[in-house]
Structure formats: structure tokens, C-alpha cells
Amino acid sequence: MRLGARSLCPPGAAAGRPGEPGYAVAVRRYHVTTFGCQMNAHDSERIKGLLEELGLGEAAAPDEADVLVFNTCTIREKPDQRLAAHLAQAKALKDRDRERVIAVGGCYAEAQRERIFERYPFVDVAFGPGSIAHLRDWLGAGGLGVARGRFGTAEERRFAAALPLRRERPFQAWVQVSMGCNSVCSYCIVPAVRGRETSRPPGEIVAEVKRHARDGVREVTLLGQNVNSYGRDLAPTIRTGFAELLRACDAVEGIERIRFTSPHPKDFRPDVIDAMAECRAVCEHAHLPLQSGSTRILKRMRRTYGREGYVRLAAKLRDAVPDLALTTDVIAGFPGETEADFQETLEVVEEVGFDGAFTFVYSPRAGTEAAAMPDQVPEDVKRERIERLIDLVQRVAARRNDARVGRVEEVLVEGASRTDPSLLRGRTRRNTTVNFSGDAPPGALVPVLVEAATSTTLRGTQTVLAPV
Ligand code: 5AD
Ligand code: SF4
């Protein structure tokens, strides 16, 4: 049921006529489209929680929704283009029903600020990653009022952790440990859109983990742009490092698995490696972004480690944590990258033996240092390099996964397999997806014998019936 237009405005927003600033509309159902990283996926859980607290229900599809939210990413050009296509569809929906509200949040919105209203005049409200709470004011109680053309500014950046949460899975949870990033990677737009690093007080984080555990969560993923610089900005009275935080989360009863993403190689200290090795719940997996295997390029990227340092760190991690899975991010075609530099990247991929990698074509982002570098790599060279990189990554990962065949791995069941509904799907502690035959319900931890492997998944059979 639609409520029809009603004036229920947030304080300060004047009621007006349709199309005028401050016009108030009635809204009942929402749809959130999420782009980008896990941090954004988690922010979307907060956006949904907040909209539900306002009395809105979730719509199955955008065309059934009164409030359309796009939680955007701007890390590369591709998500920008995908957003443009989505917004074109949203505009068509709004043309059919003027009462629809279109809200754009996240990193692209923060990068564009008020320009978003010029570029997309049909967008009603926009907010950055730190100002989700403003949706509450803009949409008003019951989701009935909306003040148009407002932007949540960076000065108001706040942790979304205090907001209500609509978790996607009852047994898994993301927990934000910090926001923002103090690194100055020359290719990256994130520091500009998410601001300087701010750590959440450790007590709050552990309390949230405990709450999740009481609610039946078995796996938590600690999220931050650079998790292992966590805590450096905290007041001396509560100063806690990432290693201590891992240990505190490990002590929470009921939490069987702890993951974290992403660490920066430059800040991966021995105490964190020790905590990984010693904490029962911390999973045998590290996502350790390499970006390039060439020390020369790493310097231009301002990563503050070189090829040798990275390889040494990977070896240290593998020594300390037997059976560790290592995944990474790699960029092909950074400005000034020569064929010899790229060869070094291929060598490191082979030498470290990654279990998986996200591979990216370098994409210049306006305002970043690298975008202004004169020696940009031609598009066709970037394309050709990424193809070779993907090919190698797949071969190496297939080899690593093949080595799991014949082993029994602990799997956290997520549900039915996406490709074959007669099978179940879950993840190993090493974060590999497994499709397997078995009887376990979602959320169960079961042993699975690995029988086959591809570069990205394992296939197997549950060896023990699920506990009843
Ligand atoms: N171009 C290509 N890839 C990028 N990444 C970040 N910025 C860019 C860019 N401008 C990649 C990095 C990072 C991942 C999240 O996205 O590899 O680790
Ligand atoms: Fe995540 Fe970066 Fe994209 Fe923002 S720009 S959503 S931080 S990947």
C-alpha cells in the first residue's frame, strides 16, 4: 500500500510542492544496490537496518521500491560506469512515479559531493560513507519526508556501528574496526573519500562481537582499510594494537572463526603474526595486497615496501601459520610499468604461490598522484598484461587447490550450491569455496573430504553427519 503524498518533514526541511526543494513524499519500501568492497556491503547492512527502523520494508526489486538506494564505489572507472547504467534505470522508474526517492551513498557520492545533483538531477539525496545516519533525518520517521538536494559532508563522518543492523546471514558478521586510511598509495582514491584513519574503541568492538556471538554468529570478519594499523590513533588510556584486538575477539565464546581484511604489508608486525598463529579462531588465511612485484613500481605507488620485503613477509607468515592461504590484489599497467616490471610481478605471483588474486587494470582516478603521471600505459598494453596475469594467477591457484585434494577441511555451511542445487556450499578456514554433498544446515561447521579442485573452488563430500 502506498501512503500517498504527505508532509512529514524532518526538522528544518520545509514542505513544498512536488519537485520543489523540501517536498515531502510517502514511502514504504526500499531497495539497496551495493557496489564495491566488503566495507560497503557492511555499510549497506546499516543502511537497511536504518530504513527498517524507519518503518520501511525491503522490496524484492528496484521497480517495487519507493526508496532506491545506491551504495556506490569509485575505486576504478568501471564501478562508476555501472552506476551510471543503474541510475539511468532508476530515472526511468522515477519518470513513471514521481514519488520515488533516489538516494546515492558511498564513495562515488563522497567523491562527487554536490556535483552528483548536477550530473544526475533526479537524485534526491546523497551521502558519503561516514554519513549514513543522515538518511534518518532526510527520510524522516516512517520514511515519509524527504528533503531534496542535501549532501552529508565529510565533517560529519561517523561510525555506522551505532546504527541498527540488518545482517545478511545469521551466522556471519562483519565488524568495522576502523574507518578511513592514512596511507598515500598514489593510485588510490580511498583516502580522499573515506578520510583519515579513525579506530573504533576496542571495548565497543569486543562488545559487538559478544553481541553477535549471543545471536548465533560463528564467524566474524574484522573490517578496516588497513586493519593492522588499527589503534595507533586511540587515546593512551585505551590504546590497543591489532594483535591484542585479535586476541580479545578470540576469547569471545561462540566465535569459531575470525577473519580480517585488509592488512597492509608495511604494517604487518610480528605480534600480529604471533596472534594469528596462537589464536584458535583466527583463520589460516591472509589477504595481503601485493599490487606490483617490481620494487621500482612499488616505490612510485608509495607502498613503502619492496619486492624482497613482501616475499620475506609472505614466507614469515607461512612459517608461523602452517597451511596458510595467501590471497592478494595486483594492478597491471600502473604508469611507467615496463615489460620488465610486469615480468617481476609475474615472478612474485609464481614465487609466493597465491591461493587466489583479484587482478585489476590500472584505472586513473581524478585527483590522485598517479593519474597525473605522464607515462600512462596504453590501454592495449594494459589489456594484454592483465590477460597474462589472470592466466598465471589461475594456474597457480589451481595448483594450490589441487594440493587440497584428499584432505579433510572444516567447512562453514552457507547454503545450497549456486551451480548445483543438489549440493551444499560453504567455505573452508582458508576461505576457499567448497561445493559438497552433505546434509548440514546453513551455519553448521562440518568436515568435508576434498575430492576435486578448480582454480577457484573445491568439490567434496561431508564425512560426518551434521550435529542435530
Ligand atoms: N586502479 C586499479 N586498481 C586499483 N585498486 C585501487 N585503486 C586502483 C586503481 N586506481 C585496487 C588495488 C586495491 C583494490 C581494492 O583495488 O589493488 O587493493
Ligand atoms: Fe570500498 Fe574503495 Fe570502493 Fe569505497 S572506493 S567502496 S572503500 S573499494
mmCIF file of N, CA and C and ligand atoms in Angstrom, residues 75-76 187 291 329 331 360-363 365, ligand 1:
data_model
loop_
_atom_site.group_PDB
_atom_site.id
_atom_site.type_symbol
_atom_site.label_atom_id
_atom_site.label_comp_id
_atom_site.label_asym_id
_atom_site.label_seq_id
_atom_site.Cartn_x
_atom_site.Cartn_y
_atom_site.Cartn_z
ATOM 1 N N ILE A 75 36.449 3.131 -6.797
ATOM 2 C CA ILE A 75 37.855 2.719 -6.784
ATOM 3 C C ILE A 75 38.447 2.678 -8.193
ATOM 4 N N ARG A 76 37.636 2.262 -9.156
ATOM 5 C CA ARG A 76 38.071 2.272 -10.555
ATOM 6 C C ARG A 76 36.956 2.869 -11.391
ATOM 7 N N TYR A 187 47.845 5.596 -6.443
ATOM 8 C CA TYR A 187 46.765 5.274 -7.393
ATOM 9 C C TYR A 187 45.386 5.389 -6.752
ATOM 10 N N GLN A 291 50.035 -5.619 -5.150
ATOM 11 C CA GLN A 291 49.894 -4.506 -6.120
ATOM 12 C C GLN A 291 50.896 -4.596 -7.265
ATOM 13 N N ASP A 329 45.901 -8.674 -4.087
ATOM 14 C CA ASP A 329 45.414 -7.772 -5.135
ATOM 15 C C ASP A 329 46.615 -7.379 -5.988
ATOM 16 N N ILE A 331 47.746 -4.954 -9.495
ATOM 17 C CA ILE A 331 47.368 -3.973 -10.523
ATOM 18 C C ILE A 331 48.307 -4.140 -11.718
ATOM 19 N N PHE A 360 43.562 -6.255 -11.326
ATOM 20 C CA PHE A 360 42.941 -5.017 -11.796
ATOM 21 C C PHE A 360 43.790 -4.361 -12.863
ATOM 22 N N VAL A 361 43.113 -3.842 -13.875
ATOM 23 C CA VAL A 361 43.781 -2.967 -14.824
ATOM 24 C C VAL A 361 43.882 -1.605 -14.148
ATOM 25 N N TYR A 362 45.046 -0.984 -14.192
ATOM 26 C CA TYR A 362 45.179 0.335 -13.567
ATOM 27 C C TYR A 362 44.166 1.307 -14.181
ATOM 28 N N SER A 363 43.483 2.013 -13.305
ATOM 29 C CA SER A 363 42.446 2.948 -13.734
ATOM 30 C C SER A 363 42.727 4.308 -13.097
ATOM 31 N N ARG A 365 42.380 7.702 -11.406
ATOM 32 C CA ARG A 365 41.300 8.363 -10.660
ATOM 33 C C ARG A 365 41.641 9.835 -10.502
HETATM 34 N N1 5AD B 1 43.244 1.226 -10.487
HETATM 35 C C1 5AD B 1 43.223 -0.129 -10.427
HETATM 36 N N2 5AD B 1 43.112 -0.818 -9.279
HETATM 37 C C2 5AD B 1 43.024 -0.114 -8.141
HETATM 38 N N3 5AD B 1 42.901 -0.518 -6.871
HETATM 39 C C3 5AD B 1 42.838 0.577 -6.085
HETATM 40 N N4 5AD B 1 42.911 1.688 -6.831
HETATM 41 C C4 5AD B 1 43.041 1.287 -8.125
HETATM 42 C C5 5AD B 1 43.154 1.961 -9.357
HETATM 43 N N5 5AD B 1 43.184 3.298 -9.427
HETATM 44 C C6 5AD B 1 42.876 -1.915 -6.464
HETATM 45 C C7 5AD B 1 44.022 -2.232 -5.504
HETATM 46 C C8 5AD B 1 43.323 -2.379 -4.183
HETATM 47 C C9 5AD B 1 41.986 -2.929 -4.602
HETATM 48 C C10 5AD B 1 40.907 -2.803 -3.589
HETATM 49 O O1 5AD B 1 41.678 -2.179 -5.762
HETATM 50 O O2 5AD B 1 44.601 -3.445 -5.906
HETATM 51 O O3 5AD B 1 44.000 -3.244 -3.284
#
